[in-house]
mmCIF file of C-alpha atoms in Angstrom:
data_model
loop_
_atom_site.group_PDB
_atom_site.id
_atom_site.type_symbol
_atom_site.label_atom_id
_atom_site.label_comp_id
_atom_site.label_asym_id
_atom_site.label_seq_id
_atom_site.Cartn_x
_atom_site.Cartn_y
_atom_site.Cartn_z
ATOM 1 C CA MET A 1 9.169 12.923 -26.732
ATOM 2 C CA VAL A 2 7.346 9.696 -25.052
ATOM 3 C CA ILE A 3 9.006 8.126 -22.635
ATOM 4 C CA ARG A 4 9.341 4.156 -22.747
ATOM 5 C CA LEU A 5 8.849 3.083 -19.846
ATOM 6 C CA SER A 6 10.675 -0.665 -20.706
ATOM 7 C CA GLU A 7 13.794 1.223 -21.415
ATOM 8 C CA GLN A 8 14.335 2.897 -18.124
ATOM 9 C CA TRP A 9 16.666 1.519 -15.377
ATOM 10 C CA PRO A 10 16.447 3.207 -12.148
ATOM 11 C CA GLU A 11 18.575 3.055 -9.251
ATOM 12 C CA VAL A 12 17.077 3.439 -5.505
ATOM 13 C CA SER A 13 19.416 3.882 -2.510
ATOM 14 C CA SER A 14 18.547 2.663 0.425
ATOM 15 C CA ASP A 15 18.249 6.168 1.812
ATOM 16 C CA ARG A 16 15.907 7.693 -0.775
ATOM 17 C CA LEU A 17 13.548 4.499 0.652
ATOM 18 C CA LEU A 18 13.585 5.723 4.098
ATOM 19 C CA SER A 19 13.278 9.519 2.835
ATOM 20 C CA GLU A 20 10.389 9.164 1.011
ATOM 21 C CA CYS A 21 8.517 7.057 3.480
ATOM 22 C CA VAL A 22 5.287 9.583 3.880
ATOM 23 C CA PRO A 23 2.078 9.942 2.387
ATOM 24 C CA PRO A 24 2.112 9.961 -1.628
ATOM 25 C CA PRO A 25 1.339 13.267 -3.367
ATOM 26 C CA ARG A 26 -2.434 12.226 -3.605
ATOM 27 C CA PHE A 27 -2.767 12.066 0.092
ATOM 28 C CA SER A 28 -0.886 15.234 0.968
ATOM 29 C CA ASP A 29 -4.022 17.292 2.065
ATOM 30 C CA VAL A 30 -6.258 14.853 4.043
ATOM 31 C CA ARG A 31 -6.560 15.365 7.285
ATOM 32 C CA PHE A 32 -9.305 13.967 9.399
ATOM 33 C CA ALA A 33 -11.506 17.336 8.829
ATOM 34 C CA THR A 34 -12.015 16.477 5.025
ATOM 35 C CA TYR A 35 -12.955 12.836 5.858
ATOM 36 C CA ARG A 36 -16.820 12.451 4.880
ATOM 37 C CA PRO A 37 -18.523 9.236 6.749
ATOM 38 C CA ASP A 38 -21.187 7.779 5.238
ATOM 39 C CA PRO A 39 -23.775 8.306 7.218
ATOM 40 C CA ASP A 40 -25.293 4.872 6.019
ATOM 41 C CA GLU A 41 -22.432 3.063 7.875
ATOM 42 C CA PRO A 42 -21.552 4.152 11.089
ATOM 43 C CA SER A 43 -18.050 2.081 11.432
ATOM 44 C CA GLN A 44 -16.619 4.897 9.040
ATOM 45 C CA ALA A 45 -17.519 7.414 12.044
ATOM 46 C CA GLU A 46 -16.485 5.772 14.545
ATOM 47 C CA ALA A 47 -13.262 4.845 13.019
ATOM 48 C CA LEU A 48 -12.589 9.037 12.533
ATOM 49 C CA ALA A 49 -13.133 9.180 16.338
ATOM 50 C CA ALA A 50 -10.768 6.852 17.425
ATOM 51 C CA LEU A 51 -8.105 7.706 14.934
ATOM 52 C CA THR A 52 -8.834 11.471 15.722
ATOM 53 C CA ASP A 53 -8.518 10.924 19.465
ATOM 54 C CA ARG A 54 -4.885 8.654 19.151
ATOM 55 C CA ALA A 55 -3.732 11.539 16.731
ATOM 56 C CA ALA A 56 -4.420 13.836 19.614
ATOM 57 C CA LYS A 57 -2.340 11.362 22.137
ATOM 58 C CA LEU A 58 0.218 11.429 19.584
ATOM 59 C CA SER A 59 0.838 15.238 19.057
ATOM 60 C CA LEU A 60 1.633 15.469 22.734
ATOM 61 C CA PRO A 61 5.217 16.233 23.640
ATOM 62 C CA ARG A 62 6.917 13.023 23.860
ATOM 63 C CA GLN A 63 7.884 11.696 27.279
ATOM 64 C CA THR A 64 11.398 10.605 27.955
ATOM 65 C CA PRO A 65 10.715 6.958 30.090
ATOM 66 C CA SER A 66 12.696 6.618 32.924
ATOM 67 C CA VAL A 67 15.226 3.542 33.501
ATOM 68 C CA TRP A 68 12.600 1.854 35.785
ATOM 69 C CA ALA A 69 9.121 2.915 33.531
ATOM 70 C CA ARG A 70 11.196 1.104 30.712
ATOM 71 C CA LEU A 71 12.101 -1.875 32.738
ATOM 72 C CA ARG A 72 8.348 -2.205 33.698
ATOM 73 C CA ARG A 73 6.932 -1.660 29.938
ATOM 74 C CA LYS A 74 8.612 -4.605 29.211
ATOM 75 C CA ALA A 75 8.272 -6.612 31.926
ATOM 76 C CA ALA A 76 4.558 -5.751 31.345
ATOM 77 C CA VAL A 77 1.811 -7.987 29.368
ATOM 78 C CA PRO A 78 1.465 -6.811 25.736
ATOM 79 C CA GLY A 79 -0.917 -4.332 24.776
ATOM 80 C CA LYS A 80 -2.523 -2.774 21.828
ATOM 81 C CA GLN A 81 -0.054 -0.726 20.512
ATOM 82 C CA GLY A 82 -1.367 -0.231 17.224
ATOM 83 C CA ILE A 83 -4.889 0.158 15.185
ATOM 84 C CA TYR A 84 -5.563 -1.778 12.691
ATOM 85 C CA LEU A 85 -8.425 -0.833 10.173
ATOM 86 C CA ASP A 86 -9.630 -3.482 8.232
ATOM 87 C CA GLY A 87 -12.449 -3.184 5.526
ATOM 88 C CA GLY A 88 -12.827 -3.149 1.981
ATOM 89 C CA PHE A 89 -11.986 -0.772 -1.386
ATOM 90 C CA GLY A 90 -12.777 3.002 -1.067
ATOM 91 C CA VAL A 91 -14.051 3.298 2.164
ATOM 92 C CA GLY A 92 -11.148 5.895 3.146
ATOM 93 C CA LYS A 93 -8.927 4.020 5.518
ATOM 94 C CA THR A 94 -6.323 5.355 3.319
ATOM 95 C CA HIS A 95 -7.435 8.799 3.456
ATOM 96 C CA LEU A 96 -7.713 8.158 7.757
ATOM 97 C CA LEU A 97 -4.064 6.672 7.808
ATOM 98 C CA ALA A 98 -2.903 9.346 5.804
ATOM 99 C CA SER A 99 -4.582 12.041 8.297
ATOM 100 C CA LEU A 100 -3.347 10.255 11.389
ATOM 101 C CA TRP A 101 0.457 10.470 10.081
ATOM 102 C CA HIS A 102 -0.370 14.503 9.486
ATOM 103 C CA GLU A 103 -1.511 15.215 12.329
ATOM 104 C CA SER A 104 0.940 13.140 14.689
ATOM 105 C CA ALA A 105 3.965 14.467 15.599
ATOM 106 C CA GLY A 106 7.483 12.997 14.904
ATOM 107 C CA PRO A 107 9.945 11.470 14.205
ATOM 108 C CA LYS A 108 7.158 9.610 11.886
ATOM 109 C CA MET A 109 7.016 7.350 9.344
ATOM 110 C CA TYR A 110 4.474 5.809 6.366
ATOM 111 C CA CYS A 111 4.675 3.566 3.912
ATOM 112 C CA THR A 112 2.778 0.763 2.704
ATOM 113 C CA PHE A 113 3.417 -2.769 3.221
ATOM 114 C CA VAL A 114 5.667 -3.678 0.545
ATOM 115 C CA GLU A 115 7.974 -0.209 0.710
ATOM 116 C CA LEU A 116 8.099 -1.704 4.430
ATOM 117 C CA THR A 117 9.327 -5.038 3.124
ATOM 118 C CA ASN A 118 11.780 -3.487 0.675
ATOM 119 C CA LEU A 119 13.287 -1.401 3.173
ATOM 120 C CA VAL A 120 13.919 -3.749 5.817
ATOM 121 C CA GLY A 121 15.616 -5.892 2.820
ATOM 122 C CA ALA A 122 17.820 -3.362 1.996
ATOM 123 C CA LEU A 123 18.468 -1.840 5.329
ATOM 124 C CA GLY A 124 18.601 -5.472 6.994
ATOM 125 C CA LEU A 125 16.899 -6.390 10.196
ATOM 126 C CA ARG A 126 18.917 -4.662 12.862
ATOM 127 C CA THR A 127 19.698 -1.593 10.988
ATOM 128 C CA ALA A 128 15.728 -1.394 10.552
ATOM 129 C CA VAL A 129 15.243 -1.923 13.974
ATOM 130 C CA ASP A 130 18.210 0.246 15.193
ATOM 131 C CA LYS A 131 16.652 3.246 12.523
ATOM 132 C CA LEU A 132 13.503 2.854 13.493
ATOM 133 C CA SER A 133 13.164 2.674 17.177
ATOM 134 C CA SER A 134 13.433 6.396 17.334
ATOM 135 C CA TYR A 135 10.108 6.641 15.915
ATOM 136 C CA ARG A 136 7.045 7.673 17.344
ATOM 137 C CA LEU A 137 5.085 5.886 14.831
ATOM 138 C CA ILE A 138 4.765 4.258 11.948
ATOM 139 C CA CYS A 139 1.888 3.455 9.385
ATOM 140 C CA ILE A 140 1.468 0.756 6.869
ATOM 141 C CA ASP A 141 -0.838 0.610 4.539
ATOM 142 C CA GLU A 142 -1.883 -2.054 2.551
ATOM 143 C CA PHE A 143 -1.121 -4.824 5.507
ATOM 144 C CA GLU A 144 -0.897 -8.245 4.045
ATOM 145 C CA LEU A 145 1.421 -11.279 4.198
ATOM 146 C CA ASP A 146 1.889 -12.702 0.621
ATOM 147 C CA ASP A 147 5.063 -15.653 1.972
ATOM 148 C CA PRO A 148 6.353 -17.506 4.921
ATOM 149 C CA GLY A 149 9.431 -15.045 4.674
ATOM 150 C CA ASP A 150 7.327 -11.862 4.975
ATOM 151 C CA THR A 151 5.530 -13.470 8.062
ATOM 152 C CA MET A 152 8.763 -13.681 9.863
ATOM 153 C CA LEU A 153 10.772 -10.772 8.911
ATOM 154 C CA ILE A 154 7.964 -8.249 9.632
ATOM 155 C CA SER A 155 6.515 -10.702 13.169
ATOM 156 C CA ARG A 156 10.223 -9.524 14.278
ATOM 157 C CA LEU A 157 10.419 -6.002 13.470
ATOM 158 C CA ILE A 158 7.095 -4.926 14.704
ATOM 159 C CA GLY A 159 7.676 -7.112 18.027
ATOM 160 C CA GLN A 160 10.919 -5.414 18.405
ATOM 161 C CA LEU A 161 9.378 -1.711 17.927
ATOM 162 C CA VAL A 162 7.121 -2.221 20.075
ATOM 163 C CA GLU A 163 9.373 -3.514 22.850
ATOM 164 C CA ALA A 164 11.266 0.409 21.951
ATOM 165 C CA GLY A 165 7.650 2.361 22.373
ATOM 166 C CA VAL A 166 7.627 2.560 18.509
ATOM 167 C CA GLU A 167 3.164 2.903 17.823
ATOM 168 C CA PHE A 168 1.992 1.270 14.738
ATOM 169 C CA ALA A 169 -1.653 2.228 12.672
ATOM 170 C CA ALA A 170 -2.228 0.075 9.478
ATOM 171 C CA THR A 171 -5.011 -0.372 7.149
ATOM 172 C CA SER A 172 -5.690 -3.565 5.107
ATOM 173 C CA ASN A 173 -8.684 -6.091 3.045
ATOM 174 C CA THR A 174 -8.428 -8.876 5.939
ATOM 175 C CA LEU A 175 -8.458 -9.152 9.497
ATOM 176 C CA PRO A 176 -4.991 -9.524 10.838
ATOM 177 C CA ASP A 177 -5.620 -13.510 12.263
ATOM 178 C CA LYS A 178 -6.640 -14.189 8.664
ATOM 179 C CA LEU A 179 -3.738 -12.686 6.796
ATOM 180 C CA GLY A 180 -1.437 -14.926 4.307
ATOM 181 C CA GLU A 181 -4.480 -17.684 4.732
ATOM 182 C CA GLY A 182 -5.356 -18.723 0.580
ATOM 183 C CA ARG A 183 -1.530 -17.421 -0.052
ATOM 184 C CA PHE A 184 0.542 -20.025 1.792
ATOM 185 C CA GLN A 185 0.239 -22.567 4.644
ATOM 186 C CA ALA A 186 -0.099 -19.763 6.815
ATOM 187 C CA VAL A 187 -1.273 -22.641 9.711
ATOM 188 C CA ASP A 188 3.242 -22.921 9.585
ATOM 189 C CA PHE A 189 3.151 -19.443 11.035
ATOM 190 C CA LEU A 190 0.067 -19.271 13.321
ATOM 191 C CA ARG A 191 2.341 -18.254 16.677
ATOM 192 C CA GLU A 192 3.737 -14.928 14.598
ATOM 193 C CA ILE A 193 0.342 -14.467 13.187
ATOM 194 C CA GLN A 194 -1.308 -13.923 16.050
ATOM 195 C CA ALA A 195 1.531 -12.333 17.906
ATOM 196 C CA LEU A 196 1.473 -9.735 15.047
ATOM 197 C CA ALA A 197 -2.356 -9.528 15.114
ATOM 198 C CA ALA A 198 -2.101 -9.221 19.570
ATOM 199 C CA HIS A 199 -0.461 -5.735 18.909
ATOM 200 C CA PHE A 200 -3.679 -4.016 17.080
ATOM 201 C CA ASP A 201 -6.642 -2.788 17.873
ATOM 202 C CA VAL A 202 -8.922 -3.954 14.705
ATOM 203 C CA ARG A 203 -11.877 -1.427 14.019
ATOM 204 C CA ARG A 204 -13.647 -2.545 10.759
ATOM 205 C CA ILE A 205 -15.153 -0.190 8.280
ATOM 206 C CA ASP A 206 -17.522 -0.746 5.745
ATOM 207 C CA GLY A 207 -19.599 0.758 2.595
ATOM 208 C CA PRO A 208 -19.135 0.372 -1.260
ATOM 209 C CA ASP A 209 -16.188 1.915 -2.854
ATOM 210 C CA TYR A 210 -16.256 5.593 -3.245
ATOM 211 C CA ARG A 211 -14.765 5.364 -6.554
ATOM 212 C CA HIS A 212 -17.387 2.947 -7.736
ATOM 213 C CA ARG A 213 -20.365 4.656 -6.318
ATOM 214 C CA GLY A 214 -22.962 5.400 -10.033
ATOM 215 C CA LEU A 215 -20.238 4.766 -12.353
ATOM 216 C CA PRO A 216 -19.883 2.060 -14.878
ATOM 217 C CA VAL A 217 -17.391 -1.155 -13.888
ATOM 218 C CA ALA A 218 -14.833 0.192 -16.693
ATOM 219 C CA PRO A 219 -14.375 2.792 -19.381
ATOM 220 C CA ASP A 220 -14.181 1.445 -22.807
ATOM 221 C CA PRO A 221 -10.229 1.006 -23.793
ATOM 222 C CA TRP A 222 -8.973 2.969 -26.613
ATOM 223 C CA PRO A 223 -7.705 2.072 -29.729
ATOM 224 C CA ASP A 224 -4.283 1.633 -29.620
ATOM 225 C CA GLU A 225 -3.630 4.395 -32.529
ATOM 226 C CA LYS A 226 -5.060 7.170 -30.367
ATOM 227 C CA VAL A 227 -3.302 5.563 -26.966
ATOM 228 C CA GLU A 228 0.014 6.686 -28.892
ATOM 229 C CA GLN A 229 -1.371 9.462 -30.379
ATOM 230 C CA GLU A 230 -2.882 11.118 -27.215
ATOM 231 C CA ALA A 231 1.126 9.533 -25.164
ATOM 232 C CA GLY A 232 2.099 11.837 -28.032
ATOM 233 C CA ASP A 233 0.604 14.866 -27.728
ATOM 234 C CA ARG A 234 0.614 15.410 -23.714
ATOM 235 C CA PRO A 235 3.909 16.929 -21.315
ATOM 236 C CA ASN A 236 5.904 13.946 -19.631
ATOM 237 C CA ALA A 237 3.992 11.320 -21.099
ATOM 238 C CA SER A 238 5.213 7.270 -21.146
ATOM 239 C CA CYS A 239 3.680 4.959 -23.537
ATOM 240 C CA ASP A 240 4.795 1.080 -23.950
ATOM 241 C CA HIS A 241 3.409 -2.378 -25.015
ATOM 242 C CA PHE A 242 1.970 -3.955 -22.463
ATOM 243 C CA VAL A 243 4.233 -6.959 -23.320
ATOM 244 C CA ASP A 244 7.289 -4.609 -22.980
ATOM 245 C CA LEU A 245 6.587 -3.195 -19.711
ATOM 246 C CA HIS A 246 5.726 -6.031 -18.075
ATOM 247 C CA ARG A 247 8.616 -8.401 -19.548
ATOM 248 C CA HIS A 248 10.342 -4.836 -17.657
ATOM 249 C CA LEU A 249 8.809 -5.350 -14.547
ATOM 250 C CA ALA A 250 10.443 -9.009 -14.199
ATOM 251 C CA GLU A 251 13.876 -7.224 -14.452
ATOM 252 C CA LEU A 252 13.410 -4.530 -11.514
ATOM 253 C CA HIS A 253 12.823 -4.983 -7.975
ATOM 254 C CA PRO A 254 9.558 -3.805 -6.791
ATOM 255 C CA SER A 255 11.430 -1.253 -4.811
ATOM 256 C CA LYS A 256 12.008 0.505 -7.968
ATOM 257 C CA TYR A 257 8.796 0.742 -9.646
ATOM 258 C CA GLY A 258 8.249 3.969 -7.955
ATOM 259 C CA ALA A 259 11.748 5.537 -9.272
ATOM 260 C CA LEU A 260 10.597 4.150 -12.373
ATOM 261 C CA LEU A 261 7.452 6.298 -12.476
ATOM 262 C CA ASP A 262 10.071 9.769 -11.740
ATOM 263 C CA GLY A 263 9.064 12.741 -14.100
ATOM 264 C CA ILE A 264 5.675 10.768 -15.430
ATOM 265 C CA GLU A 265 2.659 12.722 -15.579
ATOM 266 C CA THR A 266 0.036 10.203 -18.086
ATOM 267 C CA VAL A 267 1.110 6.590 -18.098
ATOM 268 C CA ALA A 268 0.086 4.900 -21.590
ATOM 269 C CA ILE A 269 -0.222 1.256 -22.298
ATOM 270 C CA THR A 270 -1.608 -0.709 -25.259
ATOM 271 C CA ASP A 271 -2.548 -3.873 -26.088
ATOM 272 C CA LEU A 272 -3.438 -4.800 -22.882
ATOM 273 C CA ARG A 273 -4.531 -8.722 -22.721
ATOM 274 C CA PRO A 274 -5.542 -11.027 -20.178
ATOM 275 C CA LEU A 275 -3.637 -12.552 -17.624
ATOM 276 C CA THR A 276 -2.660 -15.875 -16.537
ATOM 277 C CA ASP A 277 0.418 -15.875 -15.097
ATOM 278 C CA GLU A 278 0.439 -14.742 -11.498
ATOM 279 C CA ASN A 279 3.890 -13.397 -11.553
ATOM 280 C CA VAL A 280 2.794 -10.651 -14.195
ATOM 281 C CA ALA A 281 -0.234 -10.301 -12.039
ATOM 282 C CA LEU A 282 0.986 -9.440 -8.825
ATOM 283 C CA ARG A 283 3.752 -7.183 -10.359
ATOM 284 C CA LEU A 284 1.332 -5.023 -12.426
ATOM 285 C CA VAL A 285 -0.147 -4.476 -8.870
ATOM 286 C CA VAL A 286 2.735 -2.857 -7.607
ATOM 287 C CA LEU A 287 2.593 -0.592 -10.396
ATOM 288 C CA ALA A 288 -0.931 -0.155 -10.179
ATOM 289 C CA ASP A 289 -0.425 1.029 -6.532
ATOM 290 C CA ARG A 290 2.829 3.236 -7.608
ATOM 291 C CA MET A 291 0.398 4.912 -10.314
ATOM 292 C CA TYR A 292 -1.991 5.584 -7.912
ATOM 293 C CA ASP A 293 -0.085 6.945 -4.914
ATOM 294 C CA ARG A 294 1.277 9.712 -7.943
ATOM 295 C CA ASP A 295 -2.132 10.310 -9.212
ATOM 296 C CA LEU A 296 -1.193 9.426 -12.752
ATOM 297 C CA PRO A 297 -3.208 9.360 -15.200
ATOM 298 C CA LEU A 298 -3.883 6.155 -17.530
ATOM 299 C CA LEU A 299 -4.526 5.283 -21.254
ATOM 300 C CA ALA A 300 -5.202 2.062 -21.836
ATOM 301 C CA GLY A 301 -5.413 0.390 -24.993
ATOM 302 C CA GLY A 302 -6.356 -3.593 -25.615
ATOM 303 C CA VAL A 303 -9.109 -5.701 -23.379
ATOM 304 C CA PRO A 304 -11.075 -3.636 -20.778
ATOM 305 C CA LEU A 305 -9.387 -2.914 -17.906
ATOM 306 C CA ASP A 306 -12.024 -5.330 -15.936
ATOM 307 C CA GLN A 307 -10.939 -8.064 -18.087
ATOM 308 C CA LEU A 308 -7.173 -8.222 -17.159
ATOM 309 C CA PHE A 309 -7.149 -10.614 -14.382
ATOM 310 C CA SER A 310 -8.498 -13.974 -14.788
ATOM 311 C CA PRO A 311 -11.819 -15.277 -13.578
ATOM 312 C CA GLU A 312 -9.113 -18.154 -11.250
ATOM 313 C CA MET A 313 -7.130 -15.427 -10.229
ATOM 314 C CA LEU A 314 -10.234 -12.990 -8.651
ATOM 315 C CA LYS A 315 -11.469 -16.263 -6.625
ATOM 316 C CA GLY A 316 -8.042 -17.047 -5.550
ATOM 317 C CA GLY A 317 -5.540 -16.473 -2.416
ATOM 318 C CA TYR A 318 -4.543 -12.910 -3.857
ATOM 319 C CA ARG A 319 -8.461 -12.007 -4.836
ATOM 320 C CA LYS A 320 -7.797 -8.335 -3.163
ATOM 321 C CA LYS A 321 -4.812 -7.697 -4.175
ATOM 322 C CA TYR A 322 -6.375 -7.699 -7.751
ATOM 323 C CA LEU A 323 -9.572 -6.344 -6.802
ATOM 324 C CA ARG A 324 -7.791 -3.212 -5.564
ATOM 325 C CA ALA A 325 -5.435 -2.851 -8.465
ATOM 326 C CA LEU A 326 -8.074 -3.006 -10.384
ATOM 327 C CA SER A 327 -10.270 -0.368 -8.304
ATOM 328 C CA ARG A 328 -7.316 2.108 -8.748
ATOM 329 C CA LEU A 329 -6.544 1.550 -12.335
ATOM 330 C CA ILE A 330 -9.949 2.182 -13.466
ATOM 331 C CA ALA A 331 -10.395 5.191 -11.746
ATOM 332 C CA LEU A 332 -6.920 6.530 -13.078
ATOM 333 C CA ALA A 333 -8.357 5.596 -16.459
ATOM 334 C CA ARG A 334 -11.489 7.509 -15.988
ATOM 335 C CA ALA A 335 -9.010 10.648 -15.074
ATOM 336 C CA ALA A 336 -7.045 10.651 -18.369
#
């Protein structure tokens, strides 16, 4: 029987949010040894070496600092307690980040930026700091600042956790001192953004998107009837009309989008339409990320995937989000 995502109402506890802060299934087996740097892009090998070195240090037994050492660290000038991988889509940033997590000693945490803000929202800042201060490493994939609230929240969180000795690693498509540009009046929050940037050693990774090397931009969409038939023939497949799905997403907190896909092995969507509403588009981005995390093939009808986001959206402040979503959706459609 075909499952309708638009009819599911998952509930997610804060304990589940915390317990799921590990690399997604797609990256459960990656290691530094399985990363293949492009020989034409030396920055990839340089980033690999930097993270391998950091993992070696983080694999050693954790030393409990003396009271005097903690006081000296608190009084010291803040250093680079994090590493920040900046680069385009499909250059292997997430592969490297997940490899760092796998090869470092715990306690440790891995999450996307959206998952982190959802977690802190569920726990409250004080409880989040209390729970996460014992962690040795926190890896944050897809670091991004979408609004002033996120900027203030994450700036305070990371600042307090750095004081507690937690190390960070992050990936993003935007340099840390440029976060928020084009999305809100970032100049009004320059102090917070600069404070965040000061914690990270930035490593740029260059190269083309490996998912699109020598491949067409997007596969041809299937007729809706074929999408529905194929979904019916596959085990644990969902199938939803695009309008029903995006309306349902509007009624769910994004922290529940992962749970919405529990038990799903294939996602089918009929009558995909060009988007003009930014809110609808951003919700689809989050769903695309959760689908990609779970490596769920996508059966798609309607317009081609590369026509989902309007030309205006692909020129705006969320351009990089939309391009990442397209990259991932197209990869999942090819897998189907």
